[in-house]
Amino acid sequence: MFATKLVLFIAVVSLLGTFSSAAVDTFIYGGCSQAKYFPGSPYESNVNSLLTSFVSSASLYTYNNFTLNGISGDISSVYGLYQCRGDLSSGSGDCARCVARAVSRLGSLCAMACGGALQLEGCFVKYDNTTFLGVEDKTVVVRRCGPPVGYNSDELTRRDSVVGYLAASSGGSYRVGVSGNLQGVAQCTGDLSATECQDCLMEAIGRLRSDCGGAAWGDVYLAKCYARYSARGGHSRANGYGGSRNNDDDEIEKTLAIIVGLIAGVTLLVVFLSLMAKSCERGKGK
């Protein structure tokens, strides 16, 4: 089953700005089932049809789910859903562009996988060969916390205010809370009932409070919902605790520069050795 055999990939990039101003196609995480399907199989055809339906539907709706049934008795049925962040609209095209990007990346990340899920900053897509639609799932997928802010009563009060609003049962499936320079966002997938959504968000928010209580920012993504908070103007995924640490874009540029330098050096060495060989051959011919 996909949910129990997940190979997870997590972003190691830095994000600057609020959640809403960050690029909607920024990668958050992705995961693929270990089970694979055969090329040219009915299941592959259904997966391709499902992902195409995601992109088409996203131009009209910010959430939808699909079930493509195989022939009775076979195993080609596939289930899936997509959802855009609550502040993105289908009319502007932002939702459709995000879903198209997510589908493209999921296709590359989870090629031939029987199940896959991918979360971008602005949207989420998932498919599987076992139905998960309407099923509450509070499995922790990603938990990341920023650096400690120390004891700052004003900062802690603002965080408690933001997180408290996210926990309010009247907030709906997409919730945004702001207090001073602090902003929080929470959302659950559209296949959950109001009760299930609240239950999932309370779990995510509870983990956010307990695990990232004194941190400058925090992210908790469960399988069917997420809760986040951050100081507006600064949210760095790469420099927190409780998650993967890695180099930022400057380090990537340095690495590329080293690689280019090595390639140039090897090229010059090959040219030099070639010239030496030709010189030796001319010397022997005299």
mmCIF file of N, CA, C and O in Angstrom, residues 172-237:
data_model
loop_
_atom_site.group_PDB
_atom_site.id
_atom_site.type_symbol
_atom_site.label_atom_id
_atom_site.label_comp_id
_atom_site.label_asym_id
_atom_site.label_seq_id
_atom_site.Cartn_x
_atom_site.Cartn_y
_atom_site.Cartn_z
ATOM 1 N N GLY A 172 -13.133 27.123 8.854
ATOM 2 C CA GLY A 172 -13.257 26.481 7.557
ATOM 3 C C GLY A 172 -12.070 25.592 7.242
ATOM 4 O O GLY A 172 -11.191 25.354 8.077
ATOM 5 N N SER A 173 -12.002 25.101 5.997
ATOM 6 C CA SER A 173 -10.925 24.183 5.614
ATOM 7 C C SER A 173 -9.639 24.913 5.246
ATOM 8 O O SER A 173 -8.569 24.307 5.219
ATOM 9 N N TYR A 174 -9.731 26.216 4.959
ATOM 10 C CA TYR A 174 -8.538 27.035 4.704
ATOM 11 C C TYR A 174 -8.555 28.216 5.662
ATOM 12 O O TYR A 174 -9.523 28.968 5.719
ATOM 13 N N ARG A 175 -7.477 28.374 6.422
ATOM 14 C CA ARG A 175 -7.453 29.376 7.482
ATOM 15 C C ARG A 175 -6.154 30.173 7.438
ATOM 16 O O ARG A 175 -5.082 29.612 7.240
ATOM 17 N N VAL A 176 -6.284 31.456 7.642
ATOM 18 C CA VAL A 176 -5.124 32.344 7.695
ATOM 19 C C VAL A 176 -5.251 33.212 8.935
ATOM 20 O O VAL A 176 -6.313 33.783 9.193
ATOM 21 N N GLY A 177 -4.193 33.285 9.705
ATOM 22 C CA GLY A 177 -4.180 34.133 10.885
ATOM 23 C C GLY A 177 -2.978 35.059 10.862
ATOM 24 O O GLY A 177 -1.888 34.664 10.452
ATOM 25 N N VAL A 178 -3.166 36.315 11.287
ATOM 26 C CA VAL A 178 -2.089 37.301 11.284
ATOM 27 C C VAL A 178 -2.076 38.034 12.623
ATOM 28 O O VAL A 178 -3.128 38.433 13.125
ATOM 29 N N SER A 179 -0.891 38.203 13.176
ATOM 30 C CA SER A 179 -0.722 38.997 14.383
ATOM 31 C C SER A 179 0.632 39.682 14.305
ATOM 32 O O SER A 179 1.674 39.022 14.364
ATOM 33 N N GLY A 180 0.619 41.011 14.140
ATOM 34 C CA GLY A 180 1.882 41.729 13.977
ATOM 35 C C GLY A 180 2.585 41.275 12.719
ATOM 36 O O GLY A 180 2.010 41.268 11.623
ATOM 37 N N ASN A 181 3.839 40.872 12.865
ATOM 38 C CA ASN A 181 4.607 40.411 11.698
ATOM 39 C C ASN A 181 4.513 38.904 11.505
ATOM 40 O O ASN A 181 5.211 38.338 10.680
ATOM 41 N N LEU A 182 3.651 38.248 12.287
ATOM 42 C CA LEU A 182 3.544 36.798 12.221
ATOM 43 C C LEU A 182 2.299 36.392 11.442
ATOM 44 O O LEU A 182 1.219 36.958 11.624
ATOM 45 N N GLN A 183 2.454 35.404 10.566
ATOM 46 C CA GLN A 183 1.345 34.914 9.764
ATOM 47 C C GLN A 183 1.289 33.398 9.853
ATOM 48 O O GLN A 183 2.314 32.723 9.856
ATOM 49 N N GLY A 184 0.077 32.863 9.905
ATOM 50 C CA GLY A 184 -0.113 31.425 9.933
ATOM 51 C C GLY A 184 -1.104 30.988 8.868
ATOM 52 O O GLY A 184 -2.008 31.742 8.499
ATOM 53 N N VAL A 185 -0.924 29.780 8.353
ATOM 54 C CA VAL A 185 -1.798 29.222 7.333
ATOM 55 C C VAL A 185 -2.066 27.761 7.682
ATOM 56 O O VAL A 185 -1.161 27.044 8.121
ATOM 57 N N ALA A 186 -3.313 27.329 7.482
ATOM 58 C CA ALA A 186 -3.668 25.928 7.690
ATOM 59 C C ALA A 186 -4.700 25.531 6.651
ATOM 60 O O ALA A 186 -5.519 26.345 6.230
ATOM 61 N N GLN A 187 -4.662 24.269 6.232
ATOM 62 C CA GLN A 187 -5.615 23.793 5.232
ATOM 63 C C GLN A 187 -5.683 22.278 5.285
ATOM 64 O O GLN A 187 -4.692 21.606 5.581
ATOM 65 N N CYS A 188 -6.870 21.744 5.006
ATOM 66 C CA CYS A 188 -7.002 20.298 4.841
ATOM 67 C C CYS A 188 -7.586 19.991 3.475
ATOM 68 O O CYS A 188 -8.136 20.873 2.807
ATOM 69 N N THR A 189 -7.445 18.752 3.044
ATOM 70 C CA THR A 189 -7.914 18.376 1.721
ATOM 71 C C THR A 189 -9.438 18.347 1.680
ATOM 72 O O THR A 189 -10.108 18.071 2.679
ATOM 73 N N GLY A 190 -9.976 18.605 0.493
ATOM 74 C CA GLY A 190 -11.408 18.774 0.349
ATOM 75 C C GLY A 190 -12.233 17.512 0.461
ATOM 76 O O GLY A 190 -13.468 17.580 0.471
ATOM 77 N N ASP A 191 -11.590 16.345 0.552
ATOM 78 C CA ASP A 191 -12.351 15.102 0.687
ATOM 79 C C ASP A 191 -12.726 14.798 2.136
ATOM 80 O O ASP A 191 -13.470 13.845 2.387
ATOM 81 N N LEU A 192 -12.217 15.599 3.082
ATOM 82 C CA LEU A 192 -12.541 15.380 4.492
ATOM 83 C C LEU A 192 -13.816 16.117 4.874
ATOM 84 O O LEU A 192 -14.103 17.200 4.354
ATOM 85 N N SER A 193 -14.552 15.552 5.810
ATOM 86 C CA SER A 193 -15.715 16.245 6.361
ATOM 87 C C SER A 193 -15.230 17.362 7.269
ATOM 88 O O SER A 193 -14.040 17.439 7.610
ATOM 89 N N ALA A 194 -16.152 18.234 7.686
ATOM 90 C CA ALA A 194 -15.776 19.342 8.573
ATOM 91 C C ALA A 194 -15.186 18.815 9.881
ATOM 92 O O ALA A 194 -14.206 19.360 10.406
ATOM 93 N N THR A 195 -15.762 17.751 10.404
ATOM 94 C CA THR A 195 -15.269 17.158 11.664
ATOM 95 C C THR A 195 -13.884 16.554 11.467
ATOM 96 O O THR A 195 -12.990 16.739 12.295
ATOM 97 N N GLU A 196 -13.709 15.823 10.360
ATOM 98 C CA GLU A 196 -12.412 15.211 10.084
ATOM 99 C C GLU A 196 -11.352 16.272 9.831
ATOM 100 O O GLU A 196 -10.191 16.125 10.262
ATOM 101 N N CYS A 197 -11.731 17.344 9.141
ATOM 102 C CA CYS A 197 -10.805 18.435 8.879
ATOM 103 C C CYS A 197 -10.334 19.063 10.181
ATOM 104 O O CYS A 197 -9.137 19.274 10.384
ATOM 105 N N GLN A 198 -11.274 19.359 11.062
ATOM 106 C CA GLN A 198 -10.919 19.955 12.338
ATOM 107 C C GLN A 198 -10.016 19.031 13.141
ATOM 108 O O GLN A 198 -9.037 19.469 13.757
ATOM 109 N N ASP A 199 -10.314 17.743 13.130
ATOM 110 C CA ASP A 199 -9.509 16.769 13.866
ATOM 111 C C ASP A 199 -8.084 16.722 13.324
ATOM 112 O O ASP A 199 -7.106 16.696 14.089
ATOM 113 N N CYS A 200 -7.965 16.731 12.003
ATOM 114 C CA CYS A 200 -6.639 16.689 11.372
ATOM 115 C C CYS A 200 -5.848 17.951 11.686
ATOM 116 O O CYS A 200 -4.670 17.891 12.053
ATOM 117 N N LEU A 201 -6.506 19.113 11.565
ATOM 118 C CA LEU A 201 -5.817 20.374 11.830
ATOM 119 C C LEU A 201 -5.404 20.495 13.291
ATOM 120 O O LEU A 201 -4.328 21.032 13.596
ATOM 121 N N MET A 202 -6.229 20.004 14.197
ATOM 122 C CA MET A 202 -5.863 20.056 15.616
ATOM 123 C C MET A 202 -4.620 19.213 15.884
ATOM 124 O O MET A 202 -3.777 19.567 16.709
ATOM 125 N N GLU A 203 -4.502 18.094 15.179
ATOM 126 C CA GLU A 203 -3.303 17.260 15.317
ATOM 127 C C GLU A 203 -2.078 18.002 14.792
ATOM 128 O O GLU A 203 -1.020 18.032 15.440
ATOM 129 N N ALA A 204 -2.199 18.611 13.607
ATOM 130 C CA ALA A 204 -1.074 19.347 13.018
ATOM 131 C C ALA A 204 -0.698 20.547 13.887
ATOM 132 O O ALA A 204 0.489 20.810 14.125
ATOM 133 N N ILE A 205 -1.694 21.278 14.365
ATOM 134 C CA ILE A 205 -1.440 22.464 15.183
ATOM 135 C C ILE A 205 -0.849 22.074 16.528
ATOM 136 O O ILE A 205 0.044 22.742 17.056
ATOM 137 N N GLY A 206 -1.320 20.954 17.086
ATOM 138 C CA GLY A 206 -0.755 20.477 18.343
ATOM 139 C C GLY A 206 0.720 20.147 18.216
ATOM 140 O O GLY A 206 1.522 20.475 19.093
ATOM 141 N N ARG A 207 1.081 19.517 17.101
ATOM 142 C CA ARG A 207 2.493 19.209 16.860
ATOM 143 C C ARG A 207 3.284 20.483 16.601
ATOM 144 O O ARG A 207 4.456 20.587 16.993
ATOM 145 N N LEU A 208 2.664 21.444 15.947
ATOM 146 C CA LEU A 208 3.330 22.721 15.696
ATOM 147 C C LEU A 208 3.653 23.409 17.017
ATOM 148 O O LEU A 208 4.752 23.944 17.198
ATOM 149 N N ARG A 209 2.714 23.378 17.938
ATOM 150 C CA ARG A 209 2.921 24.004 19.246
ATOM 151 C C ARG A 209 3.985 23.282 20.058
ATOM 152 O O ARG A 209 4.867 23.898 20.651
ATOM 153 N N SER A 210 3.909 21.958 20.075
ATOM 154 C CA SER A 210 4.822 21.193 20.930
ATOM 155 C C SER A 210 6.231 21.103 20.362
ATOM 156 O O SER A 210 7.217 21.170 21.099
ATOM 157 N N ASP A 211 6.335 20.965 19.043
ATOM 158 C CA ASP A 211 7.646 20.750 18.423
ATOM 159 C C ASP A 211 8.348 22.043 18.037
ATOM 160 O O ASP A 211 9.576 22.113 18.033
ATOM 161 N N CYS A 212 7.569 23.079 17.682
ATOM 162 C CA CYS A 212 8.160 24.323 17.195
ATOM 163 C C CYS A 212 7.764 25.515 18.062
ATOM 164 O O CYS A 212 7.730 26.655 17.574
ATOM 165 N N GLY A 213 7.445 25.255 19.311
ATOM 166 C CA GLY A 213 6.899 26.296 20.180
ATOM 167 C C GLY A 213 7.738 27.548 20.302
ATOM 168 O O GLY A 213 7.210 28.651 20.310
ATOM 169 N N GLY A 214 9.046 27.409 20.377
ATOM 170 C CA GLY A 214 9.915 28.575 20.539
ATOM 171 C C GLY A 214 10.683 28.928 19.293
ATOM 172 O O GLY A 214 11.703 29.626 19.356
ATOM 173 N N ALA A 215 10.199 28.474 18.132
ATOM 174 C CA ALA A 215 10.929 28.676 16.882
ATOM 175 C C ALA A 215 10.396 29.881 16.117
ATOM 176 O O ALA A 215 9.245 30.276 16.273
ATOM 177 N N ALA A 216 11.244 30.445 15.275
ATOM 178 C CA ALA A 216 10.858 31.614 14.472
ATOM 179 C C ALA A 216 9.800 31.247 13.450
ATOM 180 O O ALA A 216 8.992 32.091 13.071
ATOM 181 N N TRP A 217 9.789 30.013 12.984
ATOM 182 C CA TRP A 217 8.782 29.534 12.052
ATOM 183 C C TRP A 217 8.632 28.037 12.209
ATOM 184 O O TRP A 217 9.492 27.371 12.787
ATOM 185 N N GLY A 218 7.538 27.516 11.702
ATOM 186 C CA GLY A 218 7.319 26.085 11.797
ATOM 187 C C GLY A 218 6.370 25.582 10.727
ATOM 188 O O GLY A 218 5.448 26.280 10.318
ATOM 189 N N ASP A 219 6.621 24.370 10.252
ATOM 190 C CA ASP A 219 5.767 23.699 9.269
ATOM 191 C C ASP A 219 5.464 22.296 9.769
ATOM 192 O O ASP A 219 6.378 21.562 10.165
ATOM 193 N N VAL A 220 4.213 21.908 9.737
ATOM 194 C CA VAL A 220 3.828 20.525 9.995
ATOM 195 C C VAL A 220 2.854 20.105 8.900
ATOM 196 O O VAL A 220 1.758 20.658 8.785
ATOM 197 N N TYR A 221 3.282 19.144 8.086
ATOM 198 C CA TYR A 221 2.433 18.601 7.028
ATOM 199 C C TYR A 221 2.054 17.178 7.407
ATOM 200 O O TYR A 221 2.924 16.318 7.558
ATOM 201 N N LEU A 222 0.757 16.938 7.573
ATOM 202 C CA LEU A 222 0.239 15.593 7.716
ATOM 203 C C LEU A 222 -0.273 15.138 6.349
ATOM 204 O O LEU A 222 -0.317 15.919 5.399
ATOM 205 N N ALA A 223 -0.668 13.885 6.258
ATOM 206 C CA ALA A 223 -1.065 13.350 4.952
ATOM 207 C C ALA A 223 -2.276 14.056 4.359
ATOM 208 O O ALA A 223 -2.398 14.161 3.134
ATOM 209 N N LYS A 224 -3.178 14.587 5.222
ATOM 210 C CA LYS A 224 -4.393 15.217 4.709
ATOM 211 C C LYS A 224 -4.576 16.666 5.149
ATOM 212 O O LYS A 224 -5.615 17.259 4.890
ATOM 213 N N CYS A 225 -3.591 17.253 5.795
ATOM 214 C CA CYS A 225 -3.704 18.658 6.201
ATOM 215 C C CYS A 225 -2.332 19.195 6.584
ATOM 216 O O CYS A 225 -1.369 18.435 6.703
ATOM 217 N N TYR A 226 -2.253 20.505 6.774
ATOM 218 C CA TYR A 226 -1.003 21.110 7.222
ATOM 219 C C TYR A 226 -1.290 22.363 8.030
ATOM 220 O O TYR A 226 -2.368 22.973 7.929
ATOM 221 N N ALA A 227 -0.323 22.751 8.831
ATOM 222 C CA ALA A 227 -0.379 24.009 9.583
ATOM 223 C C ALA A 227 1.019 24.596 9.597
ATOM 224 O O ALA A 227 2.001 23.886 9.795
ATOM 225 N N ARG A 228 1.101 25.935 9.391
ATOM 226 C CA ARG A 228 2.390 26.611 9.298
ATOM 227 C C ARG A 228 2.279 27.998 9.915
ATOM 228 O O ARG A 228 1.213 28.599 9.924
ATOM 229 N N TYR A 229 3.392 28.502 10.389
ATOM 230 C CA TYR A 229 3.451 29.908 10.769
ATOM 231 C C TYR A 229 4.847 30.432 10.495
ATOM 232 O O TYR A 229 5.826 29.680 10.460
ATOM 233 N N SER A 230 4.937 31.732 10.276
ATOM 234 C CA SER A 230 6.221 32.339 9.951
ATOM 235 C C SER A 230 6.148 33.841 10.147
ATOM 236 O O SER A 230 5.083 34.445 9.983
ATOM 237 N N ALA A 231 7.285 34.440 10.477
ATOM 238 C CA ALA A 231 7.382 35.900 10.475
ATOM 239 C C ALA A 231 7.372 36.354 9.032
ATOM 240 O O ALA A 231 8.148 35.857 8.213
ATOM 241 N N ARG A 232 6.485 37.258 8.692
ATOM 242 C CA ARG A 232 6.400 37.727 7.316
ATOM 243 C C ARG A 232 7.695 38.414 6.919
ATOM 244 O O ARG A 232 8.174 39.308 7.601
ATOM 245 N N GLY A 233 8.245 37.966 5.791
ATOM 246 C CA GLY A 233 9.499 38.533 5.320
ATOM 247 C C GLY A 233 10.694 37.640 5.562
ATOM 248 O O GLY A 233 11.780 37.925 5.111
ATOM 249 N N GLY A 234 10.496 36.514 6.262
ATOM 250 C CA GLY A 234 11.635 35.635 6.457
ATOM 251 C C GLY A 234 11.214 34.246 6.874
ATOM 252 O O GLY A 234 10.785 34.026 7.982
ATOM 253 N N HIS A 235 11.326 33.277 5.949
ATOM 254 C CA HIS A 235 11.001 31.885 6.239
ATOM 255 C C HIS A 235 12.017 31.043 5.499
ATOM 256 O O HIS A 235 11.962 30.913 4.299
ATOM 257 N N SER A 236 12.959 30.481 6.220
ATOM 258 C CA SER A 236 14.011 29.698 5.569
ATOM 259 C C SER A 236 13.866 28.240 5.937
ATOM 260 O O SER A 236 14.016 27.861 7.075
ATOM 261 N N ARG A 237 13.551 27.403 4.950
ATOM 262 C CA ARG A 237 13.399 25.986 5.195
ATOM 263 C C ARG A 237 14.742 25.319 5.391
ATOM 264 O O ARG A 237 14.829 24.254 5.937
#
